[in-house]
Coordinates of C-alpha atoms in Angstrom, one line a residue:
M151 CA 0.0 0.0 0.0
Q152 CA 1.3 3.4 -0.9
S153 CA 2.1 5.8 2.0
P154 CA -0.3 8.8 2.2
S155 CA 2.7 11.1 2.3
K156 CA 3.6 10.2 -1.2
S157 CA 1.7 11.8 -4.1
P158 CA 0.4 9.0 -6.3
K159 CA 1.4 9.2 -9.9
S160 CA -1.4 9.6 -12.4
S161 CA -1.7 8.2 -15.9
R162 CA -3.4 11.4 -16.9
P163 CA -1.3 14.3 -18.3
T164 CA -0.2 16.8 -15.7
P165 CA -2.3 20.0 -16.0
V166 CA -0.3 23.0 -17.4
V167 CA -0.8 26.4 -15.9
D168 CA 0.2 29.6 -17.8
V169 CA 0.9 33.0 -16.4
E170 CA -2.6 34.3 -17.4
Q171 CA -4.4 31.5 -15.6
A172 CA -2.2 31.9 -12.5
E173 CA -2.8 35.6 -12.5
A174 CA -6.6 35.1 -12.7
A175 CA -6.5 32.6 -9.8
L176 CA -4.4 35.1 -7.8
V177 CA -6.8 38.0 -8.4
E178 CA -9.9 35.8 -7.6
H179 CA -8.6 34.1 -4.5
Y180 CA -6.1 36.7 -3.3
P181 CA -7.7 37.2 0.2
R182 CA -7.7 33.4 0.7
L183 CA -4.1 32.9 -0.3
V184 CA -2.9 35.8 1.9
R185 CA -4.8 34.4 4.8
L186 CA -3.1 31.0 4.2
A187 CA 0.3 32.6 4.2
Y188 CA -0.4 34.6 7.3
L189 CA -1.6 31.6 9.3
V190 CA 1.5 29.5 8.3
L191 CA 4.1 32.2 8.9
P192 CA 5.7 32.1 12.4
P193 CA 4.0 34.5 14.9
S194 CA 7.4 35.5 16.2
L195 CA 7.7 37.8 13.2
G196 CA 5.2 40.2 14.8
R197 CA 1.8 41.0 13.4
N198 CA 3.0 44.0 11.2
R199 CA 5.8 42.1 9.5
R200 CA 3.7 39.0 9.3
V201 CA 1.0 40.9 7.4
L202 CA 3.5 42.4 4.9
T203 CA 5.3 39.1 4.4
A204 CA 2.1 37.3 3.7
H205 CA 1.2 39.8 1.0
A206 CA 4.7 39.7 -0.4
L207 CA 4.8 35.9 -0.6
T208 CA 1.4 35.9 -2.3
Q209 CA 2.4 38.5 -4.9
R210 CA 5.7 36.7 -5.6
A211 CA 4.0 33.4 -6.3
L212 CA 3.2 34.2 -9.9
P213 CA 5.3 32.0 -12.3
R214 CA 8.1 33.8 -14.2
S215 CA 7.8 31.7 -17.3
R216 CA 4.9 31.6 -19.7
R217 CA 3.9 28.0 -18.8
T218 CA 4.6 25.8 -15.8
G219 CA 3.6 22.2 -14.8
E220 CA 1.4 21.6 -11.8
A221 CA 0.7 18.5 -9.8
A222 CA -2.7 17.0 -9.4
V223 CA -5.1 18.9 -7.1
P224 CA -5.8 17.1 -3.8
G225 CA -9.5 16.3 -3.3
Q226 CA -11.7 18.1 -0.8
R227 CA -12.5 16.3 2.4
G228 CA -15.8 14.4 2.2
G229 CA -16.3 15.6 -1.3
G230 CA -17.7 18.9 -0.3
G231 CA -15.9 20.3 2.7
R232 CA -17.5 21.6 5.9
T233 CA -18.8 25.0 4.9
G234 CA -20.1 24.3 1.4
E235 CA -18.8 27.6 0.0
G236 CA -19.0 27.7 -3.8
G237 CA -15.8 29.7 -4.0
R238 CA -13.8 27.2 -2.1
A239 CA -15.2 24.3 -4.1
R240 CA -14.2 26.0 -7.3
A241 CA -10.8 26.9 -6.0
L242 CA -10.0 23.3 -5.0
G243 CA -10.8 22.1 -8.5
D244 CA -8.7 24.7 -10.2
P245 CA -5.2 23.7 -11.2
A246 CA -4.1 27.4 -11.4
Y247 CA -5.3 27.9 -7.8
A248 CA -3.5 24.7 -6.7
Y249 CA -0.3 26.0 -8.3
M250 CA -0.6 29.4 -6.6
R251 CA -1.4 27.8 -3.2
L252 CA 1.6 25.5 -3.5
Q253 CA 3.9 28.5 -4.3
V254 CA 2.5 30.5 -1.4
L255 CA 2.9 27.5 1.0
R256 CA 6.5 26.9 -0.1
G257 CA 7.4 30.5 0.6
A258 CA 5.7 30.5 4.0
L259 CA 7.5 27.3 5.0
D260 CA 10.8 28.8 3.8
A261 CA 10.1 31.8 6.1
C262 CA 9.6 29.4 9.0
A263 CA 13.0 27.8 8.6
P264 CA 15.7 29.1 10.9
L265 CA 18.6 31.0 9.5
R266 CA 21.9 29.1 9.2
W267 CA 25.4 30.5 9.5
N268 CA 26.7 28.3 6.8
A269 CA 24.1 29.0 4.1
W270 CA 22.7 32.1 2.4
P271 CA 19.2 33.0 3.6
K272 CA 16.3 32.3 1.3
R273 CA 14.4 35.2 -0.1
A274 CA 11.3 34.4 2.1
Q275 CA 13.5 34.6 5.3
L276 CA 14.3 38.3 4.6
P277 CA 12.1 41.3 5.3
P278 CA 10.0 41.9 2.2
L279 CA 11.1 44.8 -0.1
L280 CA 7.5 45.3 -1.2
P281 CA 4.9 46.0 -0.1
Q282 CA 6.1 48.7 2.4
V283 CA 4.0 51.1 4.4
R284 CA 5.9 54.1 5.8
G285 CA 4.7 55.7 9.1
L286 CA 2.1 53.0 9.9
R287 CA 1.9 49.7 11.6
L288 CA -0.7 47.4 10.1
F289 CA -2.3 44.4 11.8
P290 CA -5.6 42.5 11.6
R291 CA -8.5 43.4 13.8
S292 CA -8.5 41.7 17.2
G293 CA -10.8 38.7 17.7
G294 CA -12.0 37.2 20.9
A295 CA -10.5 35.0 23.5
D296 CA -10.9 31.8 21.4
E297 CA -9.0 33.3 18.5
L298 CA -6.2 34.4 20.8
A299 CA -6.0 31.0 22.4
L300 CA -5.8 29.3 19.0
D301 CA -3.1 31.7 17.8
Q302 CA -1.0 30.9 20.9
R303 CA -1.4 27.2 20.3
L304 CA -0.5 27.4 16.6
S305 CA 2.6 29.5 17.5
A306 CA 3.9 26.5 19.5
L307 CA 3.7 24.3 16.3
S308 CA 6.4 23.9 13.7
G309 CA 5.8 25.6 10.3
A310 CA 4.8 22.3 8.6
A311 CA 2.4 21.5 11.4
R312 CA 0.8 24.9 11.1
A313 CA 0.5 24.3 7.4
A314 CA -1.2 21.0 8.0
Y315 CA -3.7 22.5 10.4
V316 CA -4.5 25.3 8.0
L317 CA -4.8 23.1 5.0
R318 CA -7.3 20.9 6.9
G319 CA -9.3 23.8 8.3
L320 CA -9.1 26.5 5.6
E321 CA -8.8 24.3 2.5
A322 CA -10.9 21.4 3.8
L323 CA -8.4 18.8 2.6
D324 CA -8.4 15.3 4.0
D325 CA -5.1 13.8 5.4
A326 CA -4.0 12.3 2.1
G327 CA -4.6 15.7 0.4
V328 CA -2.6 17.5 3.1
C329 CA 0.3 15.1 2.8
A330 CA 0.3 15.5 -1.0
V331 CA 0.4 19.3 -0.8
L332 CA 3.1 19.3 2.0
A333 CA 5.2 16.8 0.0
A334 CA 4.9 18.9 -3.1
A335 CA 6.0 21.9 -1.0
D336 CA 9.2 20.0 0.0
C337 CA 8.2 19.2 3.5
E338 CA 10.5 16.4 4.8
D339 CA 7.9 14.4 6.8
P340 CA 4.2 15.4 6.2
E341 CA 2.9 12.6 8.4
D342 CA 4.9 14.0 11.4
A343 CA 3.4 17.4 10.6
L344 CA -0.1 15.9 10.7
D345 CA 0.5 14.2 14.0
E346 CA 1.8 17.4 15.5
A347 CA -1.3 19.3 14.2
D348 CA -3.5 16.8 15.9
E349 CA -2.3 18.1 19.2
V350 CA -4.3 21.4 18.6
E351 CA -8.1 21.3 19.1
A352 CA -9.9 21.3 15.7
R353 CA -11.4 24.8 15.9
Y354 CA -11.3 25.3 12.2
D355 CA -14.2 27.7 12.2
L356 CA -12.0 30.2 13.9
L357 CA -9.6 30.4 10.9
A358 CA -12.3 32.5 9.1
S359 CA -12.1 35.1 12.0
P360 CA -11.0 38.7 11.3
E361 CA -8.2 38.0 13.7
F362 CA -6.5 36.0 10.9
D363 CA -7.5 38.2 7.9
P364 CA -4.5 40.2 6.7
C365 CA -6.7 42.0 4.1
A366 CA -8.9 43.7 6.8
L367 CA -6.4 45.7 8.7
Q368 CA -6.1 48.3 11.4
A369 CA -3.5 51.0 11.2
R370 CA -1.5 52.7 14.0
P371 CA 1.2 55.3 13.7
T372 CA 4.8 54.6 14.3
D373 CA 7.0 57.2 16.0
L374 CA 5.2 60.5 15.2
M375 CA 7.9 62.6 16.9
R376 CA 10.7 61.0 14.9
R377 CA 8.7 61.6 11.6
R378 CA 8.2 65.2 12.5
Q379 CA 11.8 65.7 13.3
H380 CA 12.8 64.3 9.9
M381 CA 10.9 67.1 8.2
K382 CA 13.3 69.7 9.6
A383 CA 16.4 71.0 7.8
A384 CA 19.3 68.7 7.0
G385 CA 21.5 70.2 9.7
V386 CA 18.9 69.8 12.5
A387 CA 18.2 66.3 11.3
A388 CA 21.9 65.3 11.5
A389 CA 22.0 66.6 15.1
A390 CA 18.8 64.7 15.9
V391 CA 20.4 61.5 14.6
L392 CA 23.4 62.0 17.0
V393 CA 21.0 62.6 19.9
C394 CA 18.9 59.5 19.1
G395 CA 22.1 57.4 18.9
A396 CA 23.0 58.5 22.4
L397 CA 19.5 57.8 23.6
L398 CA 19.8 54.2 22.4
G399 CA 22.2 53.6 25.3
L400 CA 19.9 54.9 28.0
P401 CA 18.9 54.3 30.7
G402 CA 22.3 53.7 32.3
D403 CA 21.3 53.6 36.0
G404 CA 20.5 49.9 36.3
W405 CA 16.7 49.8 35.5
G406 CA 17.2 46.8 33.2
P407 CA 16.1 46.1 29.6
D408 CA 12.9 47.4 28.1
G409 CA 11.7 43.9 26.9
A410 CA 9.3 44.2 24.0
A411 CA 9.4 48.0 23.8
A412 CA 10.5 49.8 20.6
P413 CA 13.5 52.1 20.7
P414 CA 13.0 55.4 22.5
Y415 CA 12.2 58.4 20.3
A416 CA 12.5 61.5 22.5
Q417 CA 13.7 62.7 25.8
N418 CA 12.0 65.3 28.0
P419 CA 11.6 65.6 31.8
A420 CA 7.9 64.7 31.8
G421 CA 8.4 61.8 29.4
Q422 CA 11.3 60.4 31.4
A423 CA 9.4 60.8 34.7
A424 CA 6.5 58.8 33.2
L425 CA 9.0 55.9 32.4
D426 CA 10.5 55.9 35.8
P427 CA 9.0 53.1 38.0
G428 CA 10.1 55.0 41.1
Q429 CA 7.8 57.8 40.1
L430 CA 4.6 55.6 40.1
T431 CA 2.0 56.9 42.5
T432 CA 0.0 54.7 44.9
A433 CA -2.9 55.2 47.3
A434 CA -2.4 54.2 50.9
V435 CA -4.2 51.1 52.1
G436 CA -7.5 52.1 53.6
A437 CA -7.4 55.6 52.0
W438 CA -10.8 55.0 50.4
K439 CA -12.3 54.8 53.9
R440 CA -11.3 58.4 54.6
S441 CA -12.2 59.8 51.2
A442 CA -15.5 61.0 49.7
R443 CA -14.4 59.4 46.4
T444 CA -14.7 55.7 45.4
D445 CA -12.8 55.6 42.1
F446 CA -9.6 54.1 40.7
S447 CA -7.5 56.8 42.4
M448 CA -8.4 55.2 45.8
W449 CA -7.2 51.7 44.8
P450 CA -4.1 50.7 46.7
A451 CA -1.3 49.0 44.8
R452 CA -1.6 45.2 45.2
G453 CA 0.1 42.1 44.0
D454 CA 3.3 40.2 44.9
L455 CA 5.3 42.0 42.2
I456 CA 4.7 45.6 43.0
G457 CA 8.4 45.8 44.1
D458 CA 9.7 44.4 40.8
K459 CA 11.2 47.5 39.3
E460 CA 12.4 45.7 36.2
L461 CA 8.9 44.5 35.4
L462 CA 7.4 47.9 36.1
R463 CA 10.1 49.5 33.9
R464 CA 9.2 47.1 31.0
A465 CA 5.5 47.8 31.4
L466 CA 6.0 51.6 31.3
A467 CA 8.4 51.4 28.3
V468 CA 6.0 49.2 26.3
W469 CA 3.1 51.5 27.2
A470 CA 5.2 54.5 25.8
R471 CA 6.6 52.6 22.8
P472 CA 5.0 49.3 22.0
G473 CA 7.1 47.2 19.7
E474 CA 5.9 45.3 16.6
S475 CA 5.6 42.0 18.5
V476 CA 3.3 43.6 21.2
R477 CA -0.5 42.8 20.8
V478 CA -2.2 46.2 21.4
S479 CA -5.9 46.7 21.8
A480 CA -8.0 49.6 22.9
T481 CA -11.7 50.1 23.4
P482 CA -13.4 52.4 20.8
G483 CA -12.8 56.1 21.6
T484 CA -9.7 55.3 23.8
P485 CA -6.4 57.0 22.9
A486 CA -3.5 54.5 23.0
G487 CA -0.6 56.9 23.4
A488 CA 2.1 57.2 26.0
P489 CA 1.3 58.3 29.6
P490 CA 1.2 62.1 30.1
G491 CA 3.1 61.8 33.3
P492 CA 3.7 59.4 36.2
A493 CA 0.8 56.9 36.4
R494 CA -0.8 55.2 39.4
L495 CA 0.0 51.6 40.1
L496 CA -3.0 49.4 40.8
Y497 CA -1.6 45.9 40.6
A498 CA 1.5 43.9 39.7
G499 CA 1.6 40.1 40.1
E500 CA 1.5 36.7 38.6
V501 CA -1.8 35.5 37.3
D502 CA -2.0 32.0 35.8
S503 CA 0.8 31.9 33.2
A504 CA 1.5 35.6 32.9
R505 CA 2.9 38.6 34.8
V506 CA 0.3 41.3 34.8
V507 CA 0.6 45.1 35.6
L508 CA -2.4 47.4 35.9
L509 CA -1.9 51.1 35.7
Y510 CA -4.2 54.2 35.8
D511 CA -3.5 57.6 34.4
G512 CA -6.7 59.4 35.3
L513 CA -8.2 58.8 31.8
R514 CA -7.4 55.1 31.1
I515 CA -6.8 51.8 32.7
V516 CA -3.8 50.1 31.0
R517 CA -3.1 46.4 31.3
Y518 CA 0.4 45.1 30.5
A519 CA 0.9 41.3 30.4
E520 CA 3.9 39.2 29.5
P521 CA 4.7 35.5 29.8
K522 CA 6.4 34.3 33.0
E523 CA 9.4 33.4 30.9
G524 CA 10.7 36.1 28.6
T525 CA 8.8 39.1 27.0
G526 CA 7.8 37.5 23.7
G527 CA 4.0 37.7 23.1
A528 CA 3.5 40.7 25.4
A529 CA 0.0 42.3 25.3
L530 CA -1.0 45.9 26.0
D531 CA -4.7 46.8 26.5
F532 CA -6.3 50.2 27.0
A533 CA -9.7 51.0 28.4
R534 CA -11.2 54.5 28.8
V535 CA -12.5 55.1 32.4
D536 CA -12.7 58.9 32.8
G537 CA -15.3 59.9 35.3
A538 CA -15.6 56.3 36.6
T539 CA -17.0 56.3 40.2
G540 CA -18.8 53.7 42.3
T541 CA -19.9 50.7 40.4
E542 CA -17.9 51.7 37.3
A543 CA -14.7 51.5 39.4
N544 CA -15.5 48.2 41.1
A545 CA -13.5 45.7 39.0
V546 CA -10.9 45.3 36.3
V547 CA -10.0 42.3 34.2
V548 CA -6.6 40.9 35.0
D549 CA -6.7 37.7 32.9
R550 CA -8.8 35.8 30.2
A551 CA -8.1 32.2 29.3
D552 CA -10.2 29.6 27.6
G553 CA -13.4 31.6 28.1
N554 CA -12.7 32.2 31.8
I555 CA -12.2 35.6 33.4
R556 CA -10.3 36.8 36.5
Y557 CA -11.1 40.2 38.0
L558 CA -9.2 42.5 40.4
T559 CA -11.9 44.0 42.6
A560 CA -12.0 47.3 44.4
P561 CA -10.9 47.3 48.1
W562 CA -14.5 48.2 49.1
I563 CA -16.0 45.1 47.6
T564 CA -17.1 42.7 50.3
S565 CA -18.4 39.7 48.2
V566 CA -18.4 38.5 44.6
G567 CA -20.9 36.2 43.0
V568 CA -21.8 35.1 39.5
Q569 CA -25.4 35.3 38.4
D570 CA -26.8 33.7 35.3
L571 CA -29.2 36.3 34.0
L572 CA -31.2 33.7 32.1
K573 CA -31.9 32.0 35.4
P574 CA -33.0 34.8 37.6
T575 CA -34.5 32.6 40.4
A576 CA -31.2 30.8 40.9
K577 CA -28.9 32.0 43.6
P578 CA -25.6 33.6 42.6
V579 CA -22.6 31.4 42.8
A580 CA -20.0 32.7 45.2
V581 CA -16.5 33.4 43.8
R582 CA -13.5 33.3 46.0
R583 CA -10.8 36.0 46.0
S584 CA -7.2 36.1 46.9
A585 CA -5.8 38.4 49.6
D586 CA -5.0 40.8 46.9
G587 CA -8.6 40.9 45.6
V588 CA -8.1 38.7 42.5
T589 CA -11.1 36.4 41.8
D590 CA -10.9 32.7 41.0
P591 CA -11.5 32.1 37.3
F592 CA -15.2 31.8 36.2
A593 CA -16.9 31.4 32.9
G594 CA -17.8 34.7 31.1
P595 CA -20.8 35.2 28.8
A596 CA -20.6 32.8 25.8
Q597 CA -19.2 34.6 22.7
T598 CA -20.4 32.1 20.1
G599 CA -23.3 29.7 19.5
A600 CA -26.8 29.8 21.0
C601 CA -27.4 32.1 24.0
T602 CA -28.2 29.5 26.6
S603 CA -26.7 31.4 29.6
W604 CA -25.3 34.9 30.4
N605 CA -23.1 35.2 33.4
A606 CA -23.0 38.6 35.1
L607 CA -20.9 39.7 38.0
R608 CA -22.8 40.5 41.2
L609 CA -20.7 42.7 43.5
R610 CA -21.7 43.7 47.0
D611 CA -19.9 46.8 48.4
H612 CA -19.3 48.1 51.9
T613 CA -22.7 49.7 52.0
G614 CA -24.4 46.4 51.5
A615 CA -25.7 47.3 48.0
A616 CA -25.6 44.6 45.3
R617 CA -24.7 45.7 41.8
L618 CA -24.7 43.9 38.5
T619 CA -22.0 44.2 35.9
T620 CA -21.2 42.1 32.8
D621 CA -18.2 41.4 30.7
L622 CA -18.5 42.8 27.2
G623 CA -14.9 41.8 26.1
E624 CA -13.2 44.9 27.6
L625 CA -11.1 45.6 30.7
V626 CA -13.9 47.2 32.6
P627 CA -17.2 45.5 32.9
A628 CA -20.4 47.3 31.8
H629 CA -22.8 48.4 34.6
L630 CA -26.3 47.0 34.2
T631 CA -29.2 49.3 35.4
A632 CA -33.0 49.3 35.0
G633 CA -35.8 51.8 35.1
R634 CA -36.7 55.2 33.7
P635 CA -33.8 56.9 31.8
Q636 CA -34.1 60.0 34.0
A637 CA -33.6 57.9 37.2
P638 CA -32.1 54.5 36.5
R639 CA -31.6 52.2 39.5
E640 CA -29.6 49.0 40.2
A641 CA -30.9 46.1 38.1
T642 CA -31.9 42.7 39.2
A643 CA -31.4 39.5 37.3
A644 CA -35.2 39.2 36.7
Q645 CA -35.2 42.6 35.0
W646 CA -32.6 41.4 32.5
S647 CA -33.6 37.8 32.0
K648 CA -35.2 38.3 28.6
S649 CA -32.8 41.1 27.4
A650 CA -29.5 39.6 28.4
C651 CA -28.8 37.9 25.1
S652 CA -29.1 41.2 23.3
L653 CA -25.9 42.3 25.1
A654 CA -23.9 40.4 22.6
T655 CA -24.7 43.1 20.0
V656 CA -22.7 45.7 22.0
R657 CA -19.7 43.6 22.8
S658 CA -16.3 45.4 22.3
H659 CA -17.9 48.8 21.6
G660 CA -16.6 50.7 24.6
V661 CA -19.8 50.4 26.6
R662 CA -20.0 52.1 30.0
T663 CA -23.6 51.3 31.1
V664 CA -26.6 49.5 29.7
N665 CA -30.1 50.4 31.0
A666 CA -33.3 48.3 30.5
W667 CA -36.5 50.3 30.6
T668 CA -39.9 48.6 30.5
Y669 CA -41.7 51.6 28.8
A670 CA -45.1 50.0 28.1
R671 CA -47.2 46.9 29.0
Q672 CA -49.8 45.7 26.5
T673 CA -52.7 43.2 26.8
L674 CA -52.5 40.9 23.7
P675 CA -55.6 40.3 21.5
E676 CA -57.6 37.1 21.7
A677 CA -56.8 36.6 25.4
N678 CA -53.2 35.7 24.6
G679 CA -51.9 37.2 27.8
A680 CA -49.7 40.3 28.0
A681 CA -46.4 41.6 26.7
D682 CA -43.8 44.1 27.8
W683 CA -42.1 46.6 25.6
V684 CA -38.5 47.1 26.8
C685 CA -35.9 49.6 25.5
T686 CA -32.3 48.8 26.2
R687 CA -29.8 51.6 25.8
A688 CA -26.0 51.1 25.8
D689 CA -24.0 54.2 26.4
T690 CA -20.3 54.4 25.7
W691 CA -17.4 55.9 27.6
S692 CA -16.7 58.2 24.7
G693 CA -20.3 59.5 24.6
E694 CA -20.6 58.4 20.9
G695 CA -21.9 55.3 19.3
S696 CA -24.8 54.6 21.7
R697 CA -26.9 51.6 20.7
I698 CA -30.6 51.3 21.4
L699 CA -32.9 48.3 21.0
A700 CA -36.7 48.2 21.4
Q701 CA -37.8 44.6 22.4
F702 CA -41.2 42.9 22.4
Q703 CA -41.2 40.4 25.3
T704 CA -44.1 38.0 25.9
A705 CA -44.6 36.0 29.1
D706 CA -44.0 32.6 27.5
G707 CA -41.1 33.7 25.3
P708 CA -37.6 32.9 26.6
V709 CA -36.0 36.0 25.1
G710 CA -37.4 39.3 23.6
A711 CA -37.8 39.9 19.9
V712 CA -36.0 43.0 18.6
A713 CA -38.7 45.4 17.2
A714 CA -36.5 48.3 16.3
K715 CA -33.0 49.6 16.8
A716 CA -31.0 52.7 16.4
E717 CA -27.4 54.1 16.8
D718 CA -26.1 57.5 17.9
S719 CA -29.6 58.6 19.0
P720 CA -30.8 60.3 22.2
A721 CA -33.9 58.2 22.1
C722 CA -34.7 56.2 25.2
G723 CA -32.2 58.2 27.2
S724 CA -32.3 61.0 29.8
R725 CA -32.2 63.7 27.1
D726 CA -35.0 62.3 25.1
P727 CA -37.1 59.8 27.2
K728 CA -39.5 58.7 24.5
V729 CA -39.7 55.7 22.2
L730 CA -42.1 54.1 19.8
A731 CA -41.8 50.6 18.1
G732 CA -44.0 48.1 16.5
V733 CA -44.0 44.4 15.4
L734 CA -46.1 41.9 13.4
W735 CA -47.4 39.3 15.8
K736 CA -49.2 36.0 15.3
S737 CA -51.8 34.9 17.8
R738 CA -52.2 31.3 19.0
A739 CA -55.3 31.0 16.7
G740 CA -53.1 32.0 13.7
S741 CA -54.3 35.6 13.2
W742 CA -51.8 38.4 12.4
Y743 CA -51.8 41.7 14.2
L744 CA -49.9 44.9 14.0
L745 CA -48.8 45.7 17.6
G746 CA -47.2 48.9 18.7
A747 CA -46.4 50.8 21.9
G748 CA -44.9 54.1 22.8
S749 CA -43.7 55.5 26.1
K750 CA -46.2 57.1 28.5
N751 CA -45.8 60.6 26.9
V752 CA -47.3 59.2 23.6
T753 CA -51.0 60.0 23.6
S754 CA -52.1 58.2 20.4
V755 CA -50.6 55.7 17.9
T756 CA -51.5 55.5 14.2
G757 CA -50.8 52.4 12.1
S758 CA -49.5 52.2 8.6
G759 CA -53.1 51.7 7.3
G760 CA -54.4 54.8 9.0
E761 CA -55.8 53.1 12.1
R762 CA -55.5 55.4 15.1
T763 CA -56.0 54.5 18.7
P764 CA -55.8 56.8 21.8
G765 CA -53.2 55.9 24.4
N766 CA -49.7 54.6 23.9
V767 CA -50.5 51.1 22.6
L768 CA -52.0 49.8 19.3
A769 CA -53.4 46.4 18.2
V770 CA -55.1 46.0 14.8
R771 CA -55.7 43.0 12.5
T772 CA -53.4 43.0 9.5
E773 CA -51.9 40.7 6.9
R774 CA -48.7 38.7 7.3
T775 CA -47.0 40.8 4.6
A776 CA -47.8 44.2 6.2
K777 CA -45.0 46.5 7.3
A778 CA -44.9 47.6 10.9
R779 CA -44.9 51.4 10.3
L780 CA -46.3 53.6 13.1
T781 CA -46.6 57.2 14.0
G782 CA -47.1 58.5 17.6
T783 CA -48.4 61.8 18.8
L784 CA -47.5 63.6 22.0
A785 CA -49.8 65.8 24.1
D786 CA -48.5 69.0 22.4
G787 CA -49.1 67.5 18.9
T788 CA -45.5 66.6 18.2
K789 CA -45.1 63.6 15.9
V790 CA -43.0 60.7 17.0
N791 CA -41.7 58.1 14.5
T792 CA -40.6 54.5 15.3
L793 CA -37.1 54.0 16.6
R794 CA -34.5 53.7 13.8

């Protein structure tokens, strides 16, 4: 029997691919080929160079001669793959695509090979000459915790094993097809690569995430000060080069290396003070008991590494100048620049497999994390928290891993529990904390799949008040409230049980608070019970990008149905506490109705067919194909349209 690592010879003639066919395949499948190269390239390159190298390898894959031979195309797993995408099926049967894929894979595997002192480096092992982007760092959009975990697991594999995993998941090849492609790409032992790839959980659906899409990029500036200096006259520029050369040797007072930080770009007293760990400020233990404020400025410094000056030095240096290998994220509306002056130290300690530092500069919470061994794979996260007091300053994320979360809680928090909002009658599960205030890991809200649970954090403070917050993928959890927009109050799980799943729509949007307001209650036609009309409004830290949902919630429905939604609108808020929404609803007997409801200041509602009823609710018979268009009228005659 023939080994699967060997490509079987075919009696049919080998397909021939010319330059025009290869170019057509490149243009049609360019995003797919670049994603393949990006996933196979070693993560140690850093995300910016990895993106540019992936594009360079793909663009260099075109044949130089007019015609070139190509091996047989490996078949798709199961005859149709997992996703059933027509584009993938066509690609897998196209000899030109197979040729381009092979060339891209060869280049990516060459880039994975270590440099040798006794051999010239291959072209793929050198930084790409083209494409080049001056003044910007480019990297894909950040995904969730699952994508980060997969990227970390893939980084531990060899290049050939990463290629095997990607060919299985992205190209939907079976093991024989993977072996054939790897053998054609000059892989020494494809079967060993497959065995190594088997060690990583088969989360192939995550390979389609924006986290691994080098064609959908974010851009961040490089050293703006250096670029500005280079615009000056030649004489001044020459002097600046001498100064920068001297700065490369700083600091010389024993602070230690900067780890993953980029080279320094400027020197001034305020900037140097911000990078000095000795200048970090801290609050005294118990200072919050004597203060009228309960915010982040009253948090004492905690953790077993607050005296590690080298760790703090690295954290401050990376904050000021994150290198290309640093994974940087920021909530929308949060500046990601250097500290304006000495920051406040909140925490420094070991959490799971990382060393973590939490800093606060009056505007932002900054989290720096690095592996316990070395500084490769460091992460820097920013979250805007200006004006945070009380509940908004009760907890900060210190670690996420495998869907679990650890928080550092405020010193005034007396107990922590986890409450499943979809099970409001169940008692919260108590969560233990260390002496430093770090919680044990617990499962956060599910990010993918069906919404069968939604875990929220229930914090009880020194006053005895219990407050609900929820993780929305950011450093600071969002505060959940309920009631009229002019006077929201602390929410209970019952008030959020049918609206909790809608929180997934505002994940990673810089949300500060989310309020659920039951603005109307309606008796349903044909004695079908009653329904609540609920408006949820998510306000952000930046004040922009608010998201509003009007939901129709029946007594027997597990979750509410979204009736209307809007963005960047004052509706359903303290400035404009009015809302109107409508839905098409089917009774148990099979009759269709147009239902609508407005807030209490709506005195009449008119349907799309001209039906007008006094009060703030409407229920009229209609057809299934009708549109839920409504108009409301206020007491002063002002017209109100449905939320949108």
